[in-house]
mmCIF file of C-alpha atoms in Angstrom:
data_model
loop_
_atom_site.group_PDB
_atom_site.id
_atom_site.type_symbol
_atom_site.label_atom_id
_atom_site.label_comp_id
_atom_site.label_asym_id
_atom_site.label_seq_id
_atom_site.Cartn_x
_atom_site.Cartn_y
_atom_site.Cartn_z
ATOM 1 C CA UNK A 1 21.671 -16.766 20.083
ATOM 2 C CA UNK A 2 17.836 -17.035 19.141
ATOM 3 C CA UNK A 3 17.544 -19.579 21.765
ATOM 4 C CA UNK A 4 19.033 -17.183 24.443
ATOM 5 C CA UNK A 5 16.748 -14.430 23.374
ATOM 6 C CA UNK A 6 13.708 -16.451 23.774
ATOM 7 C CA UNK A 7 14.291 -17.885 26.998
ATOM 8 C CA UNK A 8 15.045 -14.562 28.225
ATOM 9 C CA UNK A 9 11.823 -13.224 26.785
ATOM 10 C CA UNK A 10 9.572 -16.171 28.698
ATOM 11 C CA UNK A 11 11.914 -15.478 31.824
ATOM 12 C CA UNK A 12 11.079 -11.907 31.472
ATOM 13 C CA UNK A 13 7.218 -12.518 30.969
ATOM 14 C CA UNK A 14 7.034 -14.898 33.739
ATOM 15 C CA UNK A 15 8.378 -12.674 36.401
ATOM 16 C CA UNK A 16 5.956 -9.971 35.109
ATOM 17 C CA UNK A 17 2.877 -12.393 35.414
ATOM 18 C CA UNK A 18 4.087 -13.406 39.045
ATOM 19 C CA UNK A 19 4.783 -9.501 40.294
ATOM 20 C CA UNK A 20 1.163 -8.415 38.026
ATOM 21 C CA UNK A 21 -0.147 -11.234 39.862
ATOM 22 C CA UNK A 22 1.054 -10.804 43.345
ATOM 23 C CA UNK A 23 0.162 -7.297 43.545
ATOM 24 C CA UNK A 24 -3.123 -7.747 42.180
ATOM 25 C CA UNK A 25 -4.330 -10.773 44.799
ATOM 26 C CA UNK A 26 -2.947 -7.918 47.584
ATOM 27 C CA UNK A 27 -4.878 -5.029 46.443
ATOM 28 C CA UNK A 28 -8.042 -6.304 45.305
ATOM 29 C CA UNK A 29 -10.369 -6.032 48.411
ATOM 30 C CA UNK A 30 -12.342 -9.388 48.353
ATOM 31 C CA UNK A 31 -12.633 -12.881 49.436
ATOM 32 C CA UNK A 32 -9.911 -15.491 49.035
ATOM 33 C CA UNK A 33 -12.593 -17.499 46.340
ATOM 34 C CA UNK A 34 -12.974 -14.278 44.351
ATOM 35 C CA UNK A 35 -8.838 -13.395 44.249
ATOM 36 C CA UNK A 36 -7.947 -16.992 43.342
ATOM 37 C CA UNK A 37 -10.455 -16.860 40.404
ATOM 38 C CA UNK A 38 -9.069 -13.351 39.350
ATOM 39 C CA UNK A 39 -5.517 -15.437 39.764
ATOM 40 C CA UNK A 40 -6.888 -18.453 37.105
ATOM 41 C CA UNK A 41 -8.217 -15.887 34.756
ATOM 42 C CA UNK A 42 -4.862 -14.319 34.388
ATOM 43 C CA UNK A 43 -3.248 -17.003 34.500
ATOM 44 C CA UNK A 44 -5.471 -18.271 31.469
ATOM 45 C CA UNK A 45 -5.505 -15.085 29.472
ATOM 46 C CA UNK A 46 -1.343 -15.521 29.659
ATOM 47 C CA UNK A 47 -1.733 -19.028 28.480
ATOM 48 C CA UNK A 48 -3.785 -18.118 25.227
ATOM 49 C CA UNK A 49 -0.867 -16.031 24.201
ATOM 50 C CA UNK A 50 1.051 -19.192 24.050
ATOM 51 C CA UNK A 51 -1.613 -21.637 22.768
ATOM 52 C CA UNK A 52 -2.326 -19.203 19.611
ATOM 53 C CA UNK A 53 1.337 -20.595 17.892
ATOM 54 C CA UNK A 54 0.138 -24.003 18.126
ATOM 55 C CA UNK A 55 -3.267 -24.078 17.885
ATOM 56 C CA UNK A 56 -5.461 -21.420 16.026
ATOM 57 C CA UNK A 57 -5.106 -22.634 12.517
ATOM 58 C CA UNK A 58 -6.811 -25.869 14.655
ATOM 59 C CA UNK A 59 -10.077 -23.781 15.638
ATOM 60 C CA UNK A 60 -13.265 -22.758 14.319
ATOM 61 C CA UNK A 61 -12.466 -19.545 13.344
ATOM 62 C CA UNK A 62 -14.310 -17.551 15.749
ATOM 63 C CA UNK A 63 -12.337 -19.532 18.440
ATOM 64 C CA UNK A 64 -9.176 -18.639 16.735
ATOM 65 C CA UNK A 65 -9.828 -15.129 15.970
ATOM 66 C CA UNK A 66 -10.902 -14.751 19.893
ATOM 67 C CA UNK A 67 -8.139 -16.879 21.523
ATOM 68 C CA UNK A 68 -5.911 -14.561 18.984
ATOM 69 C CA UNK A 69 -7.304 -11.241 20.483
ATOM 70 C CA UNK A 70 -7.237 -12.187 24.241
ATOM 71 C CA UNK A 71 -3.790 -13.676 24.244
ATOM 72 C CA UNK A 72 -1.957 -11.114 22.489
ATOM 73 C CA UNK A 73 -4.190 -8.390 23.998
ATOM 74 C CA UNK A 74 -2.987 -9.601 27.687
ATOM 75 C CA UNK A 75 0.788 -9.474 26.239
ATOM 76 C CA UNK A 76 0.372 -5.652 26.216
ATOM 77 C CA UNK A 77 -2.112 -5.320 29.305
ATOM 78 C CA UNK A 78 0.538 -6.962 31.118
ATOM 79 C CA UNK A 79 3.097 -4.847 30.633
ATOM 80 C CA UNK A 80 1.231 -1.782 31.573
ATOM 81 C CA UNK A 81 -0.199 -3.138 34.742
ATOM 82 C CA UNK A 82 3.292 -4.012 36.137
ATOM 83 C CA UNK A 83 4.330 -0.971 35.291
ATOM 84 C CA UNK A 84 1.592 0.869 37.059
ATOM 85 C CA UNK A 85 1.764 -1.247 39.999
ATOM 86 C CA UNK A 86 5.515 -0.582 39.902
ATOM 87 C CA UNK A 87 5.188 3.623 40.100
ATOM 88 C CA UNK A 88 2.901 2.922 43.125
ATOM 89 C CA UNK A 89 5.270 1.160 44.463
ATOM 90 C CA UNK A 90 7.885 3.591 43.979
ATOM 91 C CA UNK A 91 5.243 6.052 45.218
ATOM 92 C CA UNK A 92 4.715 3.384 48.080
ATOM 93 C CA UNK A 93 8.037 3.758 49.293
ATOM 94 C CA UNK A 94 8.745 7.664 49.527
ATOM 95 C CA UNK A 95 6.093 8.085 51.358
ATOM 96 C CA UNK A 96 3.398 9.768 47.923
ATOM 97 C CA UNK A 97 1.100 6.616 48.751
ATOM 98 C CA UNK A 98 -0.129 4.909 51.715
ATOM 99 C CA UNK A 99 0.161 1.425 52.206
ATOM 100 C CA UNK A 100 -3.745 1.028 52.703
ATOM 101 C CA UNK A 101 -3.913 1.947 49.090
ATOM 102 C CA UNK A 102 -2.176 -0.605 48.026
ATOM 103 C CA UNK A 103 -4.274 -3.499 50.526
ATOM 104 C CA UNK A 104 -7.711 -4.583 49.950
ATOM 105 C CA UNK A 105 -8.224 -1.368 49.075
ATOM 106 C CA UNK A 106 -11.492 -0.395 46.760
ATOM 107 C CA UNK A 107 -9.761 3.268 46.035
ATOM 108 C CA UNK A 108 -6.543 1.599 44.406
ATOM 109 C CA UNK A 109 -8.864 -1.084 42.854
ATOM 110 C CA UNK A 110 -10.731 0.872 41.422
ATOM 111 C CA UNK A 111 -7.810 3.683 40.733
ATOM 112 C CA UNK A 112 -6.087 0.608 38.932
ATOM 113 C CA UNK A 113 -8.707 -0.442 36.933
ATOM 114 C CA UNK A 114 -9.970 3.275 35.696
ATOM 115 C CA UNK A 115 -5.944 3.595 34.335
ATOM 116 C CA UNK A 116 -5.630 0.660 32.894
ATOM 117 C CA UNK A 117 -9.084 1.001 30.600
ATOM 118 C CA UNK A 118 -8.528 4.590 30.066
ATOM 119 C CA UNK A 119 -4.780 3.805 28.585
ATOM 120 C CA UNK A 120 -6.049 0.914 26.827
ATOM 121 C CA UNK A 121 -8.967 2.730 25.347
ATOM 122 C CA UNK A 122 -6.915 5.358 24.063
ATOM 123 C CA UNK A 123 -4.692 3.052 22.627
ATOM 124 C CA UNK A 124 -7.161 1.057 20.383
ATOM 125 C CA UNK A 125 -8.593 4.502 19.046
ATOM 126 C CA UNK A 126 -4.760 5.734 18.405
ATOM 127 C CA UNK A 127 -4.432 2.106 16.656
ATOM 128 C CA UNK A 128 -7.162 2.596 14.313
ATOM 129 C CA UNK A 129 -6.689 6.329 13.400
ATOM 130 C CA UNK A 130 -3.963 6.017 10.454
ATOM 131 C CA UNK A 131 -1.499 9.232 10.086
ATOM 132 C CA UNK A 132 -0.821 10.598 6.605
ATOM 133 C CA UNK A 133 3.053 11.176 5.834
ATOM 134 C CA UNK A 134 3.766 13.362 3.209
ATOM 135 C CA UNK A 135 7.430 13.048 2.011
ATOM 136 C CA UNK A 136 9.137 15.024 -0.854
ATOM 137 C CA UNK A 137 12.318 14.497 -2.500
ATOM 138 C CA UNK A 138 14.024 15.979 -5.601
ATOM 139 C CA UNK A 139 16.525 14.077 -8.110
ATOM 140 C CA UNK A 140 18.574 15.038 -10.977
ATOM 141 C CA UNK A 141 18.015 11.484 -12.337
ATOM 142 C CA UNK A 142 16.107 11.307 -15.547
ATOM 143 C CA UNK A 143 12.539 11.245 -14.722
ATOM 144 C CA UNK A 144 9.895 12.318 -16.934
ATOM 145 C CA UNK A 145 7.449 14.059 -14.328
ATOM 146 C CA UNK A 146 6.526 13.699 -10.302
ATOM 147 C CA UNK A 147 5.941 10.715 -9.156
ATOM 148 C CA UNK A 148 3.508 9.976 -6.298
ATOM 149 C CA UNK A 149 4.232 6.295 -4.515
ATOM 150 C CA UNK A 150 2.463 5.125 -1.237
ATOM 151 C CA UNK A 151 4.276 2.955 0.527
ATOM 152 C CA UNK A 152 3.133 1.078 3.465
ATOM 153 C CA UNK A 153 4.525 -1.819 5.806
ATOM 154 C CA UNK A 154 3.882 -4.180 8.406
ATOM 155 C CA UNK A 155 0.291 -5.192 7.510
ATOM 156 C CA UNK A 156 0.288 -8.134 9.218
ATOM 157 C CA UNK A 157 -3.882 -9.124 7.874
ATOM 158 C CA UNK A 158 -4.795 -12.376 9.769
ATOM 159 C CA UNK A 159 -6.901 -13.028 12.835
ATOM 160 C CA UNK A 160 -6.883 -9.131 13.848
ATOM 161 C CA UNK A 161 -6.180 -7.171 11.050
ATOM 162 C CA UNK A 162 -9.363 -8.537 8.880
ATOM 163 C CA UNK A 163 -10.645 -8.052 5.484
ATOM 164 C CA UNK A 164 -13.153 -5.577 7.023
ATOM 165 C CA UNK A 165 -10.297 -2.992 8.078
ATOM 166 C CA UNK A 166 -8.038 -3.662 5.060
ATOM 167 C CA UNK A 167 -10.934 -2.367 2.867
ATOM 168 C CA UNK A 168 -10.776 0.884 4.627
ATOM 169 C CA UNK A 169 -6.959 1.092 3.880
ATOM 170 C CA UNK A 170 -7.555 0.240 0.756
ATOM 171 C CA UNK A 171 -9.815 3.333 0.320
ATOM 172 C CA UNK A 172 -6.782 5.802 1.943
ATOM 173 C CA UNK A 173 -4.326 4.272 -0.449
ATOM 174 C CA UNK A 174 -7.086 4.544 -3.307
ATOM 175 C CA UNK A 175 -7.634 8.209 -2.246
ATOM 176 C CA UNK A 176 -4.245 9.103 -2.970
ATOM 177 C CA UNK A 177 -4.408 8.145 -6.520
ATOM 178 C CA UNK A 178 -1.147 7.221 -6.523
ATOM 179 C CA UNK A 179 1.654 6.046 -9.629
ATOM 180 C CA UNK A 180 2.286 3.044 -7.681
ATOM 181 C CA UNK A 181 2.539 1.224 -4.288
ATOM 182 C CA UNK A 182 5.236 -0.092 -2.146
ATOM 183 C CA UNK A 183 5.008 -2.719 0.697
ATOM 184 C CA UNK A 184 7.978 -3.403 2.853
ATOM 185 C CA UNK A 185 7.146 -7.036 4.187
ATOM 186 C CA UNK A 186 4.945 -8.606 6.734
ATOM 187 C CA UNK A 187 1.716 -8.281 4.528
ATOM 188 C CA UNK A 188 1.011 -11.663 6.448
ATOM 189 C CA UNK A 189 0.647 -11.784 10.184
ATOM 190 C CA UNK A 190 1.971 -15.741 10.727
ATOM 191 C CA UNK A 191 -1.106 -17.778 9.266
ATOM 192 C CA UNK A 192 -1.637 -18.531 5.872
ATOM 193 C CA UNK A 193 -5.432 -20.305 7.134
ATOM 194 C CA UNK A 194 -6.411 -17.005 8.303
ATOM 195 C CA UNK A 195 -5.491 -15.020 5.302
ATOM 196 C CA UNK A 196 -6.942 -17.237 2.706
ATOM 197 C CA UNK A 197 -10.225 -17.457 5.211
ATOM 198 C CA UNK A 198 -10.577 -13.850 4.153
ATOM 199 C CA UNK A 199 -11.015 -12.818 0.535
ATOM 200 C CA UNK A 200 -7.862 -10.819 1.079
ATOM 201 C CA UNK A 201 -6.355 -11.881 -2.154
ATOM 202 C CA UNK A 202 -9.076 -10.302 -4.133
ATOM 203 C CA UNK A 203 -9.133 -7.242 -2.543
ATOM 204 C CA UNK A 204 -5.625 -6.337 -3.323
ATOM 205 C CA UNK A 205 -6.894 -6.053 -6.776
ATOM 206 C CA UNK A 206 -9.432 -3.043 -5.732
ATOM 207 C CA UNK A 207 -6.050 -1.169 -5.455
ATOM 208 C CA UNK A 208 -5.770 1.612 -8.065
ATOM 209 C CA UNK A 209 -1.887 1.095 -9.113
ATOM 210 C CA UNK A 210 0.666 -1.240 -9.230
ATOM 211 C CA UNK A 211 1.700 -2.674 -6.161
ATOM 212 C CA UNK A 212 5.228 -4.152 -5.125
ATOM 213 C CA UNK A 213 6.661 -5.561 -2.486
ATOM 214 C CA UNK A 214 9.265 -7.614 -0.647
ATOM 215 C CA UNK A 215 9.120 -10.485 1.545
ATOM 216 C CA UNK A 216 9.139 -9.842 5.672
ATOM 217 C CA UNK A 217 10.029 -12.234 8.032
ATOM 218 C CA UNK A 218 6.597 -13.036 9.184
ATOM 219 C CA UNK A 219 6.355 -14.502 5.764
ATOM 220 C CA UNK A 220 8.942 -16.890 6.562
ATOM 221 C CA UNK A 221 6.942 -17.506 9.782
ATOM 222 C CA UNK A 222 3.913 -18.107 8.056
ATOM 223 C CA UNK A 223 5.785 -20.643 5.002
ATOM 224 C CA UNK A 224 7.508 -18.987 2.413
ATOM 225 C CA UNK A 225 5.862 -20.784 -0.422
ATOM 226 C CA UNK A 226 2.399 -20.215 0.629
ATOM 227 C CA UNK A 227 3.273 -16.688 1.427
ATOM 228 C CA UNK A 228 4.225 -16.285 -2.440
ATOM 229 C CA UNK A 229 1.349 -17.946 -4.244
ATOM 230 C CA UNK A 230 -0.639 -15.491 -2.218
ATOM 231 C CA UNK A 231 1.267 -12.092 -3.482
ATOM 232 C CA UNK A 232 0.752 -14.143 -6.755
ATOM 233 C CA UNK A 233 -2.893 -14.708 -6.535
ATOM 234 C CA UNK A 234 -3.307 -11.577 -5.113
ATOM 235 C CA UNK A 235 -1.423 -9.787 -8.025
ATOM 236 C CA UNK A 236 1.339 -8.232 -6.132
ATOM 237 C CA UNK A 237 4.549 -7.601 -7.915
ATOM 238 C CA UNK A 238 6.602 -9.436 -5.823
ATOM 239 C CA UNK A 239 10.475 -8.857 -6.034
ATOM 240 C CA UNK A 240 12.845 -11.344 -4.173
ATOM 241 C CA UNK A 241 16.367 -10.137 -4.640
ATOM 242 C CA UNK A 242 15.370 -8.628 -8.116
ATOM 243 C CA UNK A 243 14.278 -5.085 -9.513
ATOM 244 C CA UNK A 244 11.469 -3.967 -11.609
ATOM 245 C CA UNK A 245 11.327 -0.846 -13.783
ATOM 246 C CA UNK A 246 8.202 1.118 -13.753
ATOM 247 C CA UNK A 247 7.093 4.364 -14.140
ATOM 248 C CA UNK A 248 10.985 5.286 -15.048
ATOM 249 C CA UNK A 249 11.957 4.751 -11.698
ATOM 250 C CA UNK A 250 13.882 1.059 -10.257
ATOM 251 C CA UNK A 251 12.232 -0.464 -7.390
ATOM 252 C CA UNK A 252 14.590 -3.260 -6.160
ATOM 253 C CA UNK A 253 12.677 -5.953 -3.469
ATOM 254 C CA UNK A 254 15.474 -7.743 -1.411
ATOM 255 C CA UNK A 255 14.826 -10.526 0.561
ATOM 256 C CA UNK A 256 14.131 -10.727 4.371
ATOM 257 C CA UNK A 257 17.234 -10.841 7.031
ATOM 258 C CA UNK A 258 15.493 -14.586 7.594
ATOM 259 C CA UNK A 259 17.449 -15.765 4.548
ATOM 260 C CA UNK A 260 21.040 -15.966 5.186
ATOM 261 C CA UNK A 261 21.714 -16.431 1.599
ATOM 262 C CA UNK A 262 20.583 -13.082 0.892
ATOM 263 C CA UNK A 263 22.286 -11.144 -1.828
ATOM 264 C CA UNK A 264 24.393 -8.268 -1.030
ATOM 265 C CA UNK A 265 22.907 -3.917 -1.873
ATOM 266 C CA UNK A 266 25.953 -4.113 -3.779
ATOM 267 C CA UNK A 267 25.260 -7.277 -5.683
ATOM 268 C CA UNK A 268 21.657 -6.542 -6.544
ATOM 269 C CA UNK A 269 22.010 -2.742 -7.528
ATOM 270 C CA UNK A 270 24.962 -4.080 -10.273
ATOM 271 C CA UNK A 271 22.203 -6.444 -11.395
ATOM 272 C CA UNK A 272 20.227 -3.400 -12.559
ATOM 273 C CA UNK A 273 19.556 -3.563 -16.210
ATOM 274 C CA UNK A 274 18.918 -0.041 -16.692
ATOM 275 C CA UNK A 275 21.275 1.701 -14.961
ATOM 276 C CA UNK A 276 21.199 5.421 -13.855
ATOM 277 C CA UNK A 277 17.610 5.678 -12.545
ATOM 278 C CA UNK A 278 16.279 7.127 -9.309
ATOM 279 C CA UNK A 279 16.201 3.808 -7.255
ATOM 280 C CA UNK A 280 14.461 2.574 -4.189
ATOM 281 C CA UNK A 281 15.368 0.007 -2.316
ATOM 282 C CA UNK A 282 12.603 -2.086 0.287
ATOM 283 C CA UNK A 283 14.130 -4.310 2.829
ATOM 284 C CA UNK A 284 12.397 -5.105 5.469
ATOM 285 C CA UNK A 285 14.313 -4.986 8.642
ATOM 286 C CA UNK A 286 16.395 -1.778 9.125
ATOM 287 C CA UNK A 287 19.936 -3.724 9.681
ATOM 288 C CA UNK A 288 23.116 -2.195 8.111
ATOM 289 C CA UNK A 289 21.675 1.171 6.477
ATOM 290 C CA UNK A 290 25.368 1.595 5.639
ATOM 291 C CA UNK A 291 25.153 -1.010 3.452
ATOM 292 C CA UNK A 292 22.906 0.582 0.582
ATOM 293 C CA UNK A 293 24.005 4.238 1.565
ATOM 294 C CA UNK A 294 25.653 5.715 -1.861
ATOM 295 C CA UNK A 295 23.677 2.537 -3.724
ATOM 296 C CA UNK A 296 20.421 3.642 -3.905
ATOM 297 C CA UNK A 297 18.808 6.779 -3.852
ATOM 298 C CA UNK A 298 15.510 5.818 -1.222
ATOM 299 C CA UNK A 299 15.840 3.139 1.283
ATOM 300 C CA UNK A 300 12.123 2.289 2.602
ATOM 301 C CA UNK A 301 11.662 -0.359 5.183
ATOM 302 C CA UNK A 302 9.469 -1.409 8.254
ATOM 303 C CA UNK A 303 9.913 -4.254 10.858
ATOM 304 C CA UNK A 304 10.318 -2.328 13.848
ATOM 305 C CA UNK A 305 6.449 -1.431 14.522
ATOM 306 C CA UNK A 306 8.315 1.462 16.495
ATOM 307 C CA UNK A 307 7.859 -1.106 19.076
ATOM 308 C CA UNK A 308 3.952 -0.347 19.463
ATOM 309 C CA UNK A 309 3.926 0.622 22.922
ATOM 310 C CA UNK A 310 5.911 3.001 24.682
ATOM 311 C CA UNK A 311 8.461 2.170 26.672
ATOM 312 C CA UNK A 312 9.657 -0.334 24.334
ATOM 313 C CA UNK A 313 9.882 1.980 21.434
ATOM 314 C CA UNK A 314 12.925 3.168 23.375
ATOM 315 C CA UNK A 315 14.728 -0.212 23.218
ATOM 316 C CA UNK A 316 14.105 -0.063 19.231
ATOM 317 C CA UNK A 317 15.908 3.061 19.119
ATOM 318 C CA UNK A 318 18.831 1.585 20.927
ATOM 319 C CA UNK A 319 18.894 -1.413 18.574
ATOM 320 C CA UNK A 320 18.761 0.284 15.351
ATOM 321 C CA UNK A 321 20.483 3.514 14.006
ATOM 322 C CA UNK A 322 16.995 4.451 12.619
ATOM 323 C CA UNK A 323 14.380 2.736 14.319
ATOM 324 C CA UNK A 324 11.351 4.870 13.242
ATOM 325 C CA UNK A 325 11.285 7.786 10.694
ATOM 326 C CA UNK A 326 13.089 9.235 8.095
ATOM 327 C CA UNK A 327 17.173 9.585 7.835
ATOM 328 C CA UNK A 328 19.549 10.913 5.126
ATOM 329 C CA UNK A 329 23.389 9.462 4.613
ATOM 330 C CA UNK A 330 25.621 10.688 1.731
ATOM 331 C CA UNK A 331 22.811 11.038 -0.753
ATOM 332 C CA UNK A 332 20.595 7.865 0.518
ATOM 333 C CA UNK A 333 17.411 9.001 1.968
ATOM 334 C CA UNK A 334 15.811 6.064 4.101
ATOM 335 C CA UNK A 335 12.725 5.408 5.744
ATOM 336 C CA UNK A 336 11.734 3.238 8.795
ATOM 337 C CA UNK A 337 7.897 3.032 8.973
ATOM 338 C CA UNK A 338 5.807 2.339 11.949
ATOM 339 C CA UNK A 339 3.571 -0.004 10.073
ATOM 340 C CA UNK A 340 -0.105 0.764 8.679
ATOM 341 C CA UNK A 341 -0.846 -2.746 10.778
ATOM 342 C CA UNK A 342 0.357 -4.334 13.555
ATOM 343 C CA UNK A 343 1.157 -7.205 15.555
ATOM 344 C CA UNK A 344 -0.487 -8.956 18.697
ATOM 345 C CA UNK A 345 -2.814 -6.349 19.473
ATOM 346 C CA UNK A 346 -4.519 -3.321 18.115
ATOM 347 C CA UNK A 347 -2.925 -0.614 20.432
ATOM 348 C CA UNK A 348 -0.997 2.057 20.058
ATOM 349 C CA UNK A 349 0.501 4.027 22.982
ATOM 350 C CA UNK A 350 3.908 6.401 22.118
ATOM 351 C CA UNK A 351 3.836 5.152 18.697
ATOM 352 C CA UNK A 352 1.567 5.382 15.173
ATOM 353 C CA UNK A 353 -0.298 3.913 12.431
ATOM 354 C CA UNK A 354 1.069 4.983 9.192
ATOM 355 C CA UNK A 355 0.882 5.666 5.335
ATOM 356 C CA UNK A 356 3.511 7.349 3.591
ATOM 357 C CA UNK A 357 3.278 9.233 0.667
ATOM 358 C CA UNK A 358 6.079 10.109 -1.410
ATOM 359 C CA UNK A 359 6.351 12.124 -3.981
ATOM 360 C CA UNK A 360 9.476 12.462 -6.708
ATOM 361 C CA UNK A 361 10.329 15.288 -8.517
ATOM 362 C CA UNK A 362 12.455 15.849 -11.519
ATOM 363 C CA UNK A 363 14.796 19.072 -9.653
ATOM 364 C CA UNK A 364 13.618 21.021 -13.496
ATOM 365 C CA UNK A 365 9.767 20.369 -12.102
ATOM 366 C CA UNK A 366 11.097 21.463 -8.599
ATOM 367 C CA UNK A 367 12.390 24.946 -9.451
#
């Protein structure tokens, strides 16, 4: 089934590169010699996206870190130039656009061009600006006074998301002075080489609390064991099918969907060994919410980045019951964050950038 999913994406992506391309080499008003090197440098752009799984750890690293940006950048660009070209060829056929516009024309050149930066441009400043959630529940669990927890997910720090930014998250989470932080998986992006590049490790200890966290599957992508003697250099509290107890709360950690041999919400909230405390649950990907509804009392997870650009944010929704934002069964309140990072690119168009803060309260401290 993987297999089938993959070849579907590159048969997807292929026939988007071939329509993007076709379209462009029609409208773009110049020689042949000037259209067929337009042609190459999409062509090469699209390969980079490909060459950055085998070969970036390879490269110096400002090679890797631009060969990361470009490729993954065009991934995105892509799929808003064929859908641009697409409306105007919708628009093309009903009559809304003439076919000179769309035929070595310099007004749909240009018209192309000015939409494409001006969506793009929005979407890296969208990217960057991080949105503040403020969430607030109330338990008659034994607590001992409000708690505030930041939780974030999705970091993904690598050849994008650099030491430079994290610092700045750093000072939001920092900022919130908070009891304690939460991660739901994918601190890594897929390359151990350009984490460790990047004093990344250290600067998780600039953070103000304790931090936990479970595993994502991007740690799996990026080797498992590496990916935990970082969170252990980097003094994260990491919790693999296990619970900690801290600040009179549980925070269970199970692992990612990646391992098969995963235990069970059932298994690992009877492996508790106080019993009777407010308890949240992080797992990663947003599978099964029925599964730890009545178990625990907060469900936080990540994973589904929303997915970053709209349109495809609608095909998250239709693949998970709660693809983005917060949802309450029985008495489980869950989750699904956006991510504070991202993946491929840094743009954000339908969707955001994210920190949530939670705060607990005892109902007697409610009233």
């Amino acid at each position: 089934m993987k297999y089938f999913w993959i070849i579907l994406f590159l048969v997807i992506l292929l026939l988007e590169l071939t329509y993007a391309m076709y379209r462009t080499w029609v409208i773009l008003p110049s020689t042949v010699t000037v259209k067929r090197c337009v042609m190459i440098c999409m062509a090469l752009c699209m390969l980079l996206f490909f060459l950055n799984f085998f070969v970036s750890d390879k490269l110096p690293w400002t090679a890797a870190v631009t060969m990361y940006e470009a490729g993954n950048s065009t991934l995105f660009i892509l799929l808003y130039l064929v859908i641009l070209y697409a409306v105007l060829d919708l628009c093309r056929l009903v009559g809304i656009v003439p076919d000179s516009f769309m035929q070595s024309s310099m007004r749909g050149t240009v018209f192309v061009a000015v939409v494409m930066v001006c969506v793009f441009t929005y979407g890296y400043f969208n990217y960057m600006h991080k949105q503040r959630v403020e969430l607030n529940v109330t338990t008659d669990k034994p607590l001992a006074r409000p708690l505030k927890i930041v939780m974030v997910s999705d970091l993904h720090l690598g050849y994008h998301n650099r030491i430079d930014e994290f610092d700045r998250w750093i000072k939001l989470i920092n900022a919130e002075k908070p009891d304690m932080v939460l991660i739901g998986g994918d601190i890594i992006d897929g390359s151990i080489r350009a984490v460790r590049h990047q004093p990344f490790a250290q600067a998780f200890h600039k953070i103000k609390a304790p931090v936990y966290a479970c595993l994502g599957n991007h740690e799996y992508i990026s080797g498992i064991r590496e990916a935990r003697k970082f969170y252990a250099d980097a003094g994260i509290h990491l919790l693999v099918d296990s619970s900690a107890t801290a600040c009179g709360i549980t925070v269970t950690g199970r692992d990612d969907r990646s391992n098969l041999m995963r235990r069970s919400v059932s298994v690992l909230t009877g492996l508790t060994e106080k019993k009777g405390l407010y308890t949240i649950l992080l797992d990663h990907q947003p599978y099964n919410l029925d599964h730890s509804e009545g178990l625990v009392d907060f469900q936080f997870s990540g994973h589904t980045h929303y997915g970053q650009m709209w349109p495809i944010s609608w095909i998250e929704d239709a693949i998970y019951e709660d693809a983005f934002g917060p949802l309450k069964k029985s008495n489980t309140d869950y989750y699904v964050s956006s991510g504070l990072g991202i993946w491929g690119a840094k743009f954000r168009v339908g969707t955001r950038s994210e920190y949530v803060v939670l705060t607990v309260k005892p109902k007697e401290a409610a009233r």
